[in-house]
C-alpha positions as protocol buffer text, in pm:
chain_id: "A"
residue {
  index: 1
  type: UNK
  ca { x: 2479 y: 3830 z: 6458 }
}
residue {
  index: 2
  type: UNK
  ca { x: 2569 y: 4179 z: 6338 }
}
residue {
  index: 3
  type: UNK
  ca { x: 2930 y: 4292 z: 6346 }
}
residue {
  index: 4
  type: UNK
  ca { x: 3031 y: 4515 z: 6634 }
}
residue {
  index: 5
  type: UNK
  ca { x: 3098 y: 4877 z: 6538 }
}
residue {
  index: 6
  type: UNK
  ca { x: 3458 y: 4997 z: 6554 }
}
residue {
  index: 7
  type: UNK
  ca { x: 3559 y: 5174 z: 6875 }
}
residue {
  index: 8
  type: UNK
  ca { x: 3516 y: 5550 z: 6876 }
}
residue {
  index: 9
  type: UNK
  ca { x: 3364 y: 5569 z: 6525 }
}
residue {
  index: 10
  type: UNK
  ca { x: 3391 y: 5906 z: 6359 }
}
residue {
  index: 11
  type: UNK
  ca { x: 3062 y: 6073 z: 6268 }
}
residue {
  index: 12
  type: UNK
  ca { x: 2996 y: 6054 z: 5897 }
}
residue {
  index: 13
  type: UNK
  ca { x: 2954 y: 6343 z: 5655 }
}
residue {
  index: 14
  type: UNK
  ca { x: 2632 y: 6530 z: 5710 }
}
residue {
  index: 15
  type: UNK
  ca { x: 2701 y: 6705 z: 6041 }
}
residue {
  index: 16
  type: UNK
  ca { x: 2855 y: 6653 z: 6381 }
}
residue {
  index: 17
  type: UNK
  ca { x: 3179 y: 6849 z: 6336 }
}
residue {
  index: 18
  type: UNK
  ca { x: 3214 y: 6912 z: 6710 }
}
residue {
  index: 19
  type: UNK
  ca { x: 3148 y: 6545 z: 6788 }
}
residue {
  index: 20
  type: UNK
  ca { x: 3396 y: 6432 z: 6523 }
}
residue {
  index: 21
  type: UNK
  ca { x: 3664 y: 6657 z: 6668 }
}
residue {
  index: 22
  type: UNK
  ca { x: 3597 y: 6528 z: 7020 }
}
residue {
  index: 23
  type: UNK
  ca { x: 3606 y: 6165 z: 6905 }
}
residue {
  index: 24
  type: UNK
  ca { x: 3933 y: 6215 z: 6718 }
}
residue {
  index: 25
  type: UNK
  ca { x: 4089 y: 6399 z: 7012 }
}
residue {
  index: 26
  type: UNK
  ca { x: 4003 y: 6106 z: 7239 }
}
residue {
  index: 27
  type: UNK
  ca { x: 4200 y: 5878 z: 7007 }
}
residue {
  index: 28
  type: UNK
  ca { x: 4507 y: 6104 z: 7015 }
}
residue {
  index: 29
  type: UNK
  ca { x: 4601 y: 6033 z: 7376 }
}
residue {
  index: 30
  type: UNK
  ca { x: 4964 y: 5987 z: 7266 }
}
residue {
  index: 31
  type: UNK
  ca { x: 4981 y: 6355 z: 7168 }
}
residue {
  index: 32
  type: UNK
  ca { x: 5057 y: 6645 z: 7401 }
}
residue {
  index: 33
  type: UNK
  ca { x: 4788 y: 6847 z: 7218 }
}
residue {
  index: 34
  type: UNK
  ca { x: 4511 y: 6602 z: 7120 }
}
residue {
  index: 35
  type: UNK
  ca { x: 4229 y: 6856 z: 7091 }
}
residue {
  index: 36
  type: UNK
  ca { x: 4440 y: 7100 z: 6891 }
}
residue {
  index: 37
  type: UNK
  ca { x: 4549 y: 6819 z: 6659 }
}
residue {
  index: 38
  type: UNK
  ca { x: 4189 y: 6723 z: 6588 }
}
residue {
  index: 39
  type: UNK
  ca { x: 4086 y: 7084 z: 6527 }
}
residue {
  index: 40
  type: UNK
  ca { x: 4373 y: 7142 z: 6285 }
}
residue {
  index: 41
  type: UNK
  ca { x: 4290 y: 6825 z: 6093 }
}
residue {
  index: 42
  type: UNK
  ca { x: 3924 y: 6923 z: 6068 }
}
residue {
  index: 43
  type: UNK
  ca { x: 4011 y: 7272 z: 5947 }
}
residue {
  index: 44
  type: UNK
  ca { x: 4248 y: 7124 z: 5691 }
}
residue {
  index: 45
  type: UNK
  ca { x: 3986 y: 6877 z: 5569 }
}
residue {
  index: 46
  type: UNK
  ca { x: 3733 y: 7160 z: 5536 }
}
residue {
  index: 47
  type: UNK
  ca { x: 3982 y: 7396 z: 5371 }
}
residue {
  index: 48
  type: UNK
  ca { x: 3917 y: 7675 z: 5623 }
}
residue {
  index: 49
  type: UNK
  ca { x: 4098 y: 7842 z: 5911 }
}
residue {
  index: 50
  type: UNK
  ca { x: 4081 y: 7670 z: 6249 }
}
residue {
  index: 51
  type: UNK
  ca { x: 3915 y: 7977 z: 6403 }
}
residue {
  index: 52
  type: UNK
  ca { x: 3628 y: 7944 z: 6155 }
}
residue {
  index: 53
  type: UNK
  ca { x: 3559 y: 7592 z: 6278 }
}
residue {
  index: 54
  type: UNK
  ca { x: 3580 y: 7694 z: 6642 }
}
residue {
  index: 55
  type: UNK
  ca { x: 3349 y: 7994 z: 6600 }
}
residue {
  index: 56
  type: UNK
  ca { x: 3073 y: 7816 z: 6410 }
}
residue {
  index: 57
  type: UNK
  ca { x: 3117 y: 7437 z: 6388 }
}
residue {
  index: 58
  type: UNK
  ca { x: 2749 y: 7381 z: 6306 }
}
residue {
  index: 59
  type: UNK
  ca { x: 2802 y: 7563 z: 5978 }
}
residue {
  index: 60
  type: UNK
  ca { x: 2999 y: 7267 z: 5845 }
}
residue {
  index: 61
  type: UNK
  ca { x: 2955 y: 6896 z: 5786 }
}
residue {
  index: 62
  type: UNK
  ca { x: 3228 y: 6642 z: 5840 }
}
residue {
  index: 63
  type: UNK
  ca { x: 3412 y: 6592 z: 5509 }
}
residue {
  index: 64
  type: UNK
  ca { x: 3479 y: 6240 z: 5388 }
}
residue {
  index: 65
  type: UNK
  ca { x: 3854 y: 6310 z: 5393 }
}
residue {
  index: 66
  type: UNK
  ca { x: 3864 y: 6369 z: 5769 }
}
residue {
  index: 67
  type: UNK
  ca { x: 3877 y: 5999 z: 5859 }
}
residue {
  index: 68
  type: UNK
  ca { x: 4189 y: 5939 z: 5648 }
}
residue {
  index: 69
  type: UNK
  ca { x: 4362 y: 6235 z: 5811 }
}
residue {
  index: 70
  type: UNK
  ca { x: 4280 y: 6092 z: 6153 }
}
residue {
  index: 71
  type: UNK
  ca { x: 4426 y: 5756 z: 6044 }
}
residue {
  index: 72
  type: UNK
  ca { x: 4750 y: 5927 z: 5946 }
}
residue {
  index: 73
  type: UNK
  ca { x: 4772 y: 6097 z: 6283 }
}
residue {
  index: 74
  type: UNK
  ca { x: 4704 y: 5763 z: 6455 }
}
residue {
  index: 75
  type: UNK
  ca { x: 5018 y: 5643 z: 6278 }
}
residue {
  index: 76
  type: UNK
  ca { x: 5196 y: 5924 z: 6467 }
}
residue {
  index: 77
  type: UNK
  ca { x: 5260 y: 6127 z: 6153 }
}
residue {
  index: 78
  type: UNK
  ca { x: 5332 y: 6491 z: 6250 }
}
residue {
  index: 79
  type: UNK
  ca { x: 5040 y: 6727 z: 6208 }
}
residue {
  index: 80
  type: UNK
  ca { x: 5261 y: 6960 z: 6002 }
}
residue {
  index: 81
  type: UNK
  ca { x: 5329 y: 6683 z: 5750 }
}
residue {
  index: 82
  type: UNK
  ca { x: 4960 y: 6601 z: 5722 }
}
residue {
  index: 83
  type: UNK
  ca { x: 4845 y: 6959 z: 5671 }
}
residue {
  index: 84
  type: UNK
  ca { x: 5158 y: 7059 z: 5477 }
}
residue {
  index: 85
  type: UNK
  ca { x: 5211 y: 7378 z: 5675 }
}
residue {
  index: 86
  type: UNK
  ca { x: 5340 y: 7506 z: 6006 }
}
residue {
  index: 87
  type: UNK
  ca { x: 5328 y: 7852 z: 6159 }
}
residue {
  index: 88
  type: UNK
  ca { x: 5654 y: 7987 z: 6299 }
}
residue {
  index: 89
  type: UNK
  ca { x: 5725 y: 8334 z: 6438 }
}
residue {
  index: 90
  type: UNK
  ca { x: 5540 y: 8568 z: 6199 }
}
residue {
  index: 91
  type: UNK
  ca { x: 5527 y: 8339 z: 5894 }
}
residue {
  index: 92
  type: UNK
  ca { x: 5367 y: 8019 z: 5767 }
}
residue {
  index: 93
  type: UNK
  ca { x: 5594 y: 7758 z: 5612 }
}
residue {
  index: 94
  type: UNK
  ca { x: 5525 y: 7473 z: 5373 }
}
residue {
  index: 95
  type: UNK
  ca { x: 5660 y: 7158 z: 5532 }
}
residue {
  index: 96
  type: UNK
  ca { x: 5673 y: 6787 z: 5461 }
}
residue {
  index: 97
  type: UNK
  ca { x: 5881 y: 6469 z: 5482 }
}
residue {
  index: 98
  type: UNK
  ca { x: 6253 y: 6534 z: 5454 }
}
residue {
  index: 99
  type: UNK
  ca { x: 6243 y: 6863 z: 5644 }
}
residue {
  index: 100
  type: UNK
  ca { x: 6254 y: 6917 z: 6020 }
}
residue {
  index: 101
  type: UNK
  ca { x: 5925 y: 7041 z: 6166 }
}
residue {
  index: 102
  type: UNK
  ca { x: 5965 y: 7394 z: 6310 }
}
residue {
  index: 103
  type: UNK
  ca { x: 5917 y: 7413 z: 6687 }
}
residue {
  index: 104
  type: UNK
  ca { x: 5796 y: 7707 z: 6893 }
}
residue {
  index: 105
  type: UNK
  ca { x: 6103 y: 7673 z: 7120 }
}
residue {
  index: 106
  type: UNK
  ca { x: 6322 y: 7776 z: 6825 }
}
residue {
  index: 107
  type: UNK
  ca { x: 6157 y: 8119 z: 6831 }
}
residue {
  index: 108
  type: UNK
  ca { x: 6387 y: 8180 z: 7129 }
}
residue {
  index: 109
  type: UNK
  ca { x: 6666 y: 8235 z: 6876 }
}
residue {
  index: 110
  type: UNK
  ca { x: 6476 y: 8523 z: 6714 }
}
residue {
  index: 111
  type: UNK
  ca { x: 6403 y: 8677 z: 7053 }
}
residue {
  index: 112
  type: UNK
  ca { x: 6771 y: 8654 z: 7146 }
}
residue {
  index: 113
  type: UNK
  ca { x: 6868 y: 8809 z: 6813 }
}
residue {
  index: 114
  type: UNK
  ca { x: 6622 y: 9094 z: 6869 }
}
residue {
  index: 115
  type: UNK
  ca { x: 6786 y: 9165 z: 7204 }
}
residue {
  index: 116
  type: UNK
  ca { x: 7133 y: 9170 z: 7050 }
}
residue {
  index: 117
  type: UNK
  ca { x: 7035 y: 9402 z: 6766 }
}
residue {
  index: 118
  type: UNK
  ca { x: 6809 y: 9626 z: 6974 }
}
residue {
  index: 119
  type: UNK
  ca { x: 6754 y: 9950 z: 6783 }
}
residue {
  index: 120
  type: UNK
  ca { x: 6938 y: 9834 z: 6471 }
}
residue {
  index: 121
  type: UNK
  ca { x: 6901 y: 9572 z: 6202 }
}
residue {
  index: 122
  type: UNK
  ca { x: 7141 y: 9310 z: 6072 }
}
residue {
  index: 123
  type: UNK
  ca { x: 7215 y: 9360 z: 5703 }
}
residue {
  index: 124
  type: UNK
  ca { x: 7313 y: 9000 z: 5636 }
}
residue {
  index: 125
  type: UNK
  ca { x: 7181 y: 8675 z: 5782 }
}
residue {
  index: 126
  type: UNK
  ca { x: 7326 y: 8325 z: 5753 }
}
residue {
  index: 127
  type: UNK
  ca { x: 7119 y: 8022 z: 5852 }
}
residue {
  index: 128
  type: UNK
  ca { x: 7328 y: 7708 z: 5890 }
}
residue {
  index: 129
  type: UNK
  ca { x: 7109 y: 7399 z: 5860 }
}
residue {
  index: 130
  type: UNK
  ca { x: 6818 y: 7604 z: 5728 }
}
residue {
  index: 131
  type: UNK
  ca { x: 6578 y: 7311 z: 5674 }
}
residue {
  index: 132
  type: UNK
  ca { x: 6262 y: 7455 z: 5512 }
}
residue {
  index: 133
  type: UNK
  ca { x: 6401 y: 7806 z: 5568 }
}
residue {
  index: 134
  type: UNK
  ca { x: 6260 y: 7832 z: 5919 }
}
residue {
  index: 135
  type: UNK
  ca { x: 6499 y: 8067 z: 6098 }
}
residue {
  index: 136
  type: UNK
  ca { x: 6624 y: 8250 z: 5791 }
}
residue {
  index: 137
  type: UNK
  ca { x: 6284 y: 8347 z: 5655 }
}
residue {
  index: 138
  type: UNK
  ca { x: 6156 y: 8443 z: 6000 }
}
residue {
  index: 139
  type: UNK
  ca { x: 6459 y: 8672 z: 6041 }
}
residue {
  index: 140
  type: UNK
  ca { x: 6405 y: 8826 z: 5697 }
}
residue {
  index: 141
  type: UNK
  ca { x: 6043 y: 8893 z: 5789 }
}
residue {
  index: 142
  type: UNK
  ca { x: 6173 y: 9075 z: 6096 }
}
residue {
  index: 143
  type: UNK
  ca { x: 6449 y: 9278 z: 5927 }
}
residue {
  index: 144
  type: UNK
  ca { x: 6511 y: 9407 z: 5569 }
}
residue {
  index: 145
  type: UNK
  ca { x: 6824 y: 9195 z: 5535 }
}
residue {
  index: 146
  type: UNK
  ca { x: 6980 y: 8971 z: 5273 }
}
residue {
  index: 147
  type: UNK
  ca { x: 6994 y: 8604 z: 5366 }
}
residue {
  index: 148
  type: UNK
  ca { x: 7187 y: 8287 z: 5286 }
}
residue {
  index: 149
  type: UNK
  ca { x: 7056 y: 7944 z: 5385 }
}
residue {
  index: 150
  type: UNK
  ca { x: 7271 y: 7631 z: 5388 }
}
residue {
  index: 151
  type: UNK
  ca { x: 7155 y: 7273 z: 5421 }
}
residue {
  index: 152
  type: UNK
  ca { x: 7283 y: 6933 z: 5314 }
}
residue {
  index: 153
  type: UNK
  ca { x: 6936 y: 6798 z: 5232 }
}
residue {
  index: 154
  type: UNK
  ca { x: 6808 y: 6866 z: 4878 }
}
residue {
  index: 155
  type: UNK
  ca { x: 6452 y: 6800 z: 5000 }
}
residue {
  index: 156
  type: UNK
  ca { x: 6480 y: 7059 z: 5273 }
}
residue {
  index: 157
  type: UNK
  ca { x: 6625 y: 7313 z: 5030 }
}
residue {
  index: 158
  type: UNK
  ca { x: 6334 y: 7258 z: 4792 }
}
residue {
  index: 159
  type: UNK
  ca { x: 6096 y: 7355 z: 5072 }
}
residue {
  index: 160
  type: UNK
  ca { x: 6314 y: 7653 z: 5165 }
}
residue {
  index: 161
  type: UNK
  ca { x: 6316 y: 7791 z: 4810 }
}
residue {
  index: 162
  type: UNK
  ca { x: 5940 y: 7738 z: 4775 }
}
residue {
  index: 163
  type: UNK
  ca { x: 5877 y: 7912 z: 5107 }
}
residue {
  index: 164
  type: UNK
  ca { x: 6097 y: 8206 z: 5009 }
}
residue {
  index: 165
  type: UNK
  ca { x: 5899 y: 8243 z: 4687 }
}
residue {
  index: 166
  type: UNK
  ca { x: 5564 y: 8224 z: 4865 }
}
residue {
  index: 167
  type: UNK
  ca { x: 5675 y: 8490 z: 5113 }
}
residue {
  index: 168
  type: UNK
  ca { x: 5803 y: 8719 z: 4837 }
}
residue {
  index: 169
  type: UNK
  ca { x: 6165 y: 8688 z: 4952 }
}
residue {
  index: 170
  type: UNK
  ca { x: 6328 y: 8528 z: 4648 }
}
residue {
  index: 171
  type: UNK
  ca { x: 6526 y: 8844 z: 4572 }
}
residue {
  index: 172
  type: UNK
  ca { x: 6659 y: 8856 z: 4928 }
}
residue {
  index: 173
  type: UNK
  ca { x: 6757 y: 8491 z: 4968 }
}
residue {
  index: 174
  type: UNK
  ca { x: 7008 y: 8247 z: 4832 }
}
residue {
  index: 175
  type: UNK
  ca { x: 7025 y: 7879 z: 4921 }
}
residue {
  index: 176
  type: UNK
  ca { x: 7319 y: 7645 z: 4879 }
}
residue {
  index: 177
  type: UNK
  ca { x: 7374 y: 7279 z: 4952 }
}
residue {
  index: 178
  type: UNK
  ca { x: 7662 y: 7221 z: 5187 }
}
residue {
  index: 179
  type: UNK
  ca { x: 7785 y: 7076 z: 5514 }
}
residue {
  index: 180
  type: UNK
  ca { x: 7764 y: 7365 z: 5760 }
}
residue {
  index: 181
  type: UNK
  ca { x: 7998 y: 7646 z: 5648 }
}
residue {
  index: 182
  type: UNK
  ca { x: 8233 y: 7436 z: 5435 }
}
residue {
  index: 183
  type: UNK
  ca { x: 8084 y: 7571 z: 5111 }
}
residue {
  index: 184
  type: UNK
  ca { x: 8069 y: 7941 z: 5201 }
}
residue {
  index: 185
  type: UNK
  ca { x: 8295 y: 8233 z: 5287 }
}
residue {
  index: 186
  type: UNK
  ca { x: 8255 y: 8589 z: 5409 }
}
residue {
  index: 187
  type: UNK
  ca { x: 8113 y: 8739 z: 5724 }
}
residue {
  index: 188
  type: UNK
  ca { x: 7755 y: 8789 z: 5841 }
}
residue {
  index: 189
  type: UNK
  ca { x: 7588 y: 9016 z: 6093 }
}
residue {
  index: 190
  type: UNK
  ca { x: 7355 y: 8745 z: 6221 }
}
residue {
  index: 191
  type: UNK
  ca { x: 7425 y: 8372 z: 6209 }
}
residue {
  index: 192
  type: UNK
  ca { x: 7146 y: 8136 z: 6309 }
}
residue {
  index: 193
  type: UNK
  ca { x: 7179 y: 7761 z: 6359 }
}
residue {
  index: 194
  type: UNK
  ca { x: 6959 y: 7484 z: 6492 }
}
residue {
  index: 195
  type: UNK
  ca { x: 7193 y: 7186 z: 6454 }
}
residue {
  index: 196
  type: UNK
  ca { x: 7116 y: 6825 z: 6540 }
}
residue {
  index: 197
  type: UNK
  ca { x: 7169 y: 6777 z: 6913 }
}
residue {
  index: 198
  type: UNK
  ca { x: 7005 y: 6447 z: 7009 }
}
residue {
  index: 199
  type: UNK
  ca { x: 7234 y: 6169 z: 7134 }
}
residue {
  index: 200
  type: UNK
  ca { x: 7209 y: 5859 z: 6917 }
}
residue {
  index: 201
  type: UNK
  ca { x: 7084 y: 5638 z: 7201 }
}
residue {
  index: 202
  type: UNK
  ca { x: 6817 y: 5882 z: 7319 }
}
residue {
  index: 203
  type: UNK
  ca { x: 6453 y: 5774 z: 7293 }
}
residue {
  index: 204
  type: UNK
  ca { x: 6225 y: 6006 z: 7095 }
}
residue {
  index: 205
  type: UNK
  ca { x: 5847 y: 6012 z: 7045 }
}
residue {
  index: 206
  type: UNK
  ca { x: 5733 y: 5803 z: 6749 }
}
residue {
  index: 207
  type: UNK
  ca { x: 5617 y: 6104 z: 6552 }
}
residue {
  index: 208
  type: UNK
  ca { x: 5971 y: 6241 z: 6563 }
}
residue {
  index: 209
  type: UNK
  ca { x: 6178 y: 5922 z: 6536 }
}
residue {
  index: 210
  type: UNK
  ca { x: 5962 y: 5752 z: 6273 }
}
residue {
  index: 211
  type: UNK
  ca { x: 5894 y: 6049 z: 6048 }
}
residue {
  index: 212
  type: UNK
  ca { x: 6142 y: 6335 z: 6076 }
}
residue {
  index: 213
  type: UNK
  ca { x: 6487 y: 6318 z: 5909 }
}
residue {
  index: 214
  type: UNK
  ca { x: 6743 y: 6159 z: 6139 }
}
residue {
  index: 215
  type: UNK
  ca { x: 7022 y: 6368 z: 5989 }
}
residue {
  index: 216
  type: UNK
  ca { x: 6851 y: 6675 z: 6137 }
}
residue {
  index: 217
  type: UNK
  ca { x: 6807 y: 6513 z: 6478 }
}
residue {
  index: 218
  type: UNK
  ca { x: 7100 y: 6298 z: 6588 }
}
residue {
  index: 219
  type: UNK
  ca { x: 7455 y: 6418 z: 6656 }
}
residue {
  index: 220
  type: UNK
  ca { x: 7668 y: 6135 z: 6789 }
}
residue {
  index: 221
  type: UNK
  ca { x: 7686 y: 5959 z: 7124 }
}
residue {
  index: 222
  type: UNK
  ca { x: 7680 y: 6281 z: 7327 }
}
residue {
  index: 223
  type: UNK
  ca { x: 7474 y: 6497 z: 7087 }
}
residue {
  index: 224
  type: UNK
  ca { x: 7763 y: 6742 z: 7044 }
}
residue {
  index: 225
  type: UNK
  ca { x: 7923 y: 6632 z: 6716 }
}
residue {
  index: 226
  type: UNK
  ca { x: 7785 y: 6918 z: 6508 }
}
residue {
  index: 227
  type: UNK
  ca { x: 7855 y: 7180 z: 6775 }
}
residue {
  index: 228
  type: UNK
  ca { x: 8221 y: 7083 z: 6756 }
}
residue {
  index: 229
  type: UNK
  ca { x: 8221 y: 7159 z: 6383 }
}
residue {
  index: 230
  type: UNK
  ca { x: 8026 y: 7483 z: 6419 }
}
residue {
  index: 231
  type: UNK
  ca { x: 8237 y: 7615 z: 6705 }
}
residue {
  index: 232
  type: UNK
  ca { x: 8550 y: 7597 z: 6490 }
}
residue {
  index: 233
  type: UNK
  ca { x: 8381 y: 7767 z: 6193 }
}
residue {
  index: 234
  type: UNK
  ca { x: 8194 y: 8052 z: 6363 }
}
residue {
  index: 235
  type: UNK
  ca { x: 8474 y: 8295 z: 6457 }
}
residue {
  index: 236
  type: UNK
  ca { x: 8561 y: 8356 z: 6092 }
}
residue {
  index: 237
  type: UNK
  ca { x: 8196 y: 8407 z: 5996 }
}
residue {
  index: 238
  type: UNK
  ca { x: 8080 y: 8661 z: 6257 }
}
residue {
  index: 239
  type: UNK
  ca { x: 8104 y: 9021 z: 6135 }
}
residue {
  index: 240
  type: UNK
  ca { x: 8210 y: 9303 z: 6364 }
}
residue {
  index: 241
  type: UNK
  ca { x: 7921 y: 9379 z: 6599 }
}
residue {
  index: 242
  type: UNK
  ca { x: 7743 y: 9065 z: 6487 }
}
residue {
  index: 243
  type: UNK
  ca { x: 7639 y: 8751 z: 6666 }
}
residue {
  index: 244
  type: UNK
  ca { x: 7584 y: 8380 z: 6619 }
}
residue {
  index: 245
  type: UNK
  ca { x: 7266 y: 8250 z: 6784 }
}
residue {
  index: 246
  type: UNK
  ca { x: 7263 y: 7873 z: 6826 }
}
residue {
  index: 247
  type: UNK
  ca { x: 6991 y: 7641 z: 6953 }
}
residue {
  index: 248
  type: UNK
  ca { x: 7086 y: 7387 z: 7219 }
}
residue {
  index: 249
  type: UNK
  ca { x: 6924 y: 7101 z: 7403 }
}
residue {
  index: 250
  type: UNK
  ca { x: 6809 y: 7187 z: 7754 }
}
residue {
  index: 251
  type: UNK
  ca { x: 7108 y: 7011 z: 7916 }
}
residue {
  index: 252
  type: UNK
  ca { x: 7376 y: 7133 z: 7675 }
}
residue {
  index: 253
  type: UNK
  ca { x: 7437 y: 7490 z: 7787 }
}
residue {
  index: 254
  type: UNK
  ca { x: 7764 y: 7421 z: 7970 }
}
residue {
  index: 255
  type: UNK
  ca { x: 7935 y: 7191 z: 7717 }
}
residue {
  index: 256
  type: UNK
  ca { x: 7843 y: 7398 z: 7412 }
}
residue {
  index: 257
  type: UNK
  ca { x: 7944 y: 7719 z: 7589 }
}
residue {
  index: 258
  type: UNK
  ca { x: 8282 y: 7559 z: 7661 }
}
residue {
  index: 259
  type: UNK
  ca { x: 8325 y: 7468 z: 7293 }
}
residue {
  index: 260
  type: UNK
  ca { x: 8250 y: 7825 z: 7184 }
}
residue {
  index: 261
  type: UNK
  ca { x: 8464 y: 7990 z: 7450 }
}
residue {
  index: 262
  type: UNK
  ca { x: 8755 y: 7767 z: 7350 }
}
residue {
  index: 263
  type: UNK
  ca { x: 8737 y: 7942 z: 7010 }
}
residue {
  index: 264
  type: UNK
  ca { x: 8767 y: 8286 z: 7174 }
}
residue {
  index: 265
  type: UNK
  ca { x: 8396 y: 8373 z: 7168 }
}
residue {
  index: 266
  type: UNK
  ca { x: 8193 y: 8536 z: 7446 }
}
residue {
  index: 267
  type: UNK
  ca { x: 7870 y: 8349 z: 7517 }
}
residue {
  index: 268
  type: UNK
  ca { x: 7535 y: 8436 z: 7677 }
}
residue {
  index: 269
  type: UNK
  ca { x: 7253 y: 8192 z: 7754 }
}
residue {
  index: 270
  type: UNK
  ca { x: 6884 y: 8250 z: 7674 }
}
residue {
  index: 271
  type: UNK
  ca { x: 6587 y: 8046 z: 7798 }
}
residue {
  index: 272
  type: UNK
  ca { x: 6275 y: 7939 z: 7607 }
}
residue {
  index: 273
  type: UNK
  ca { x: 5908 y: 7988 z: 7693 }
}
residue {
  index: 274
  type: UNK
  ca { x: 5927 y: 7699 z: 7941 }
}
residue {
  index: 275
  type: UNK
  ca { x: 6232 y: 7853 z: 8110 }
}
residue {
  index: 276
  type: UNK
  ca { x: 6460 y: 7582 z: 7970 }
}
residue {
  index: 277
  type: UNK
  ca { x: 6807 y: 7670 z: 7839 }
}
residue {
  index: 278
  type: UNK
  ca { x: 6752 y: 7698 z: 7461 }
}
residue {
  index: 279
  type: UNK
  ca { x: 6987 y: 7941 z: 7282 }
}
residue {
  index: 280
  type: UNK
  ca { x: 7343 y: 8062 z: 7306 }
}
residue {
  index: 281
  type: UNK
  ca { x: 7445 y: 8401 z: 7170 }
}
residue {
  index: 282
  type: UNK
  ca { x: 7813 y: 8405 z: 7072 }
}
residue {
  index: 283
  type: UNK
  ca { x: 8005 y: 8721 z: 6986 }
}
residue {
  index: 284
  type: UNK
  ca { x: 8369 y: 8797 z: 6926 }
}
residue {
  index: 285
  type: UNK
  ca { x: 8558 y: 8895 z: 7236 }
}
residue {
  index: 286
  type: UNK
  ca { x: 8687 y: 9253 z: 7243 }
}
residue {
  index: 287
  type: UNK
  ca { x: 9052 y: 9280 z: 7143 }
}
């Protein structure tokens, strides 16, 4: 008796790109974007842009490497780690294990910063917890500023420096290893921060919990540990007319606002693309 074929076999090299994408997408039911995941993996395997695959899939044959990429995704590995890149704001970032994957919701911080600096540009930008340089490099692509990125993870800082070089921003950036602002001094026009804000007992999807760095995710029993540190440090760092823009979890607007206001800061809330509370803009109160 012949062996039964595996379920949902992927078409082999020699054609069937559309079918291979559809088959892979059917296996990615755990993902919120199964079809997109499959398309991105196919484009990566082919070494072309996703749009090229979508516009003319019959031009290509399924590469032998596609099946191994699908296997990695079936292990819930983030797409950004598999492809090694992630688009954010107006830039593309190299990304991999040890660095937090940029999320579209974090673009809310750039939108909030644009609103604060309407008609003018910040001259200096500080990104606390910069990871692979996500917020800092996006801000420097938006404005002709000088930037400082701080992170405790050497792996994340390696990605940040590489991304700055790729984007031609080496002369406008400096990266230091440190715990929030403990290793720096001075004042900055724009301060950006996406601190850990997940409570330690909160359940996360496997692709986040099993692959992304826990130090960039979890922040104590209530998810507020790092906000308590930042709130105390920010007043001394914000330049006159400047602002600190901080990402929050969707339920953390009130408690984080209270922490910032207790330090004498004025706070405004901004919502993300899904209309969830996502960023707080803190400025010094008028004296």
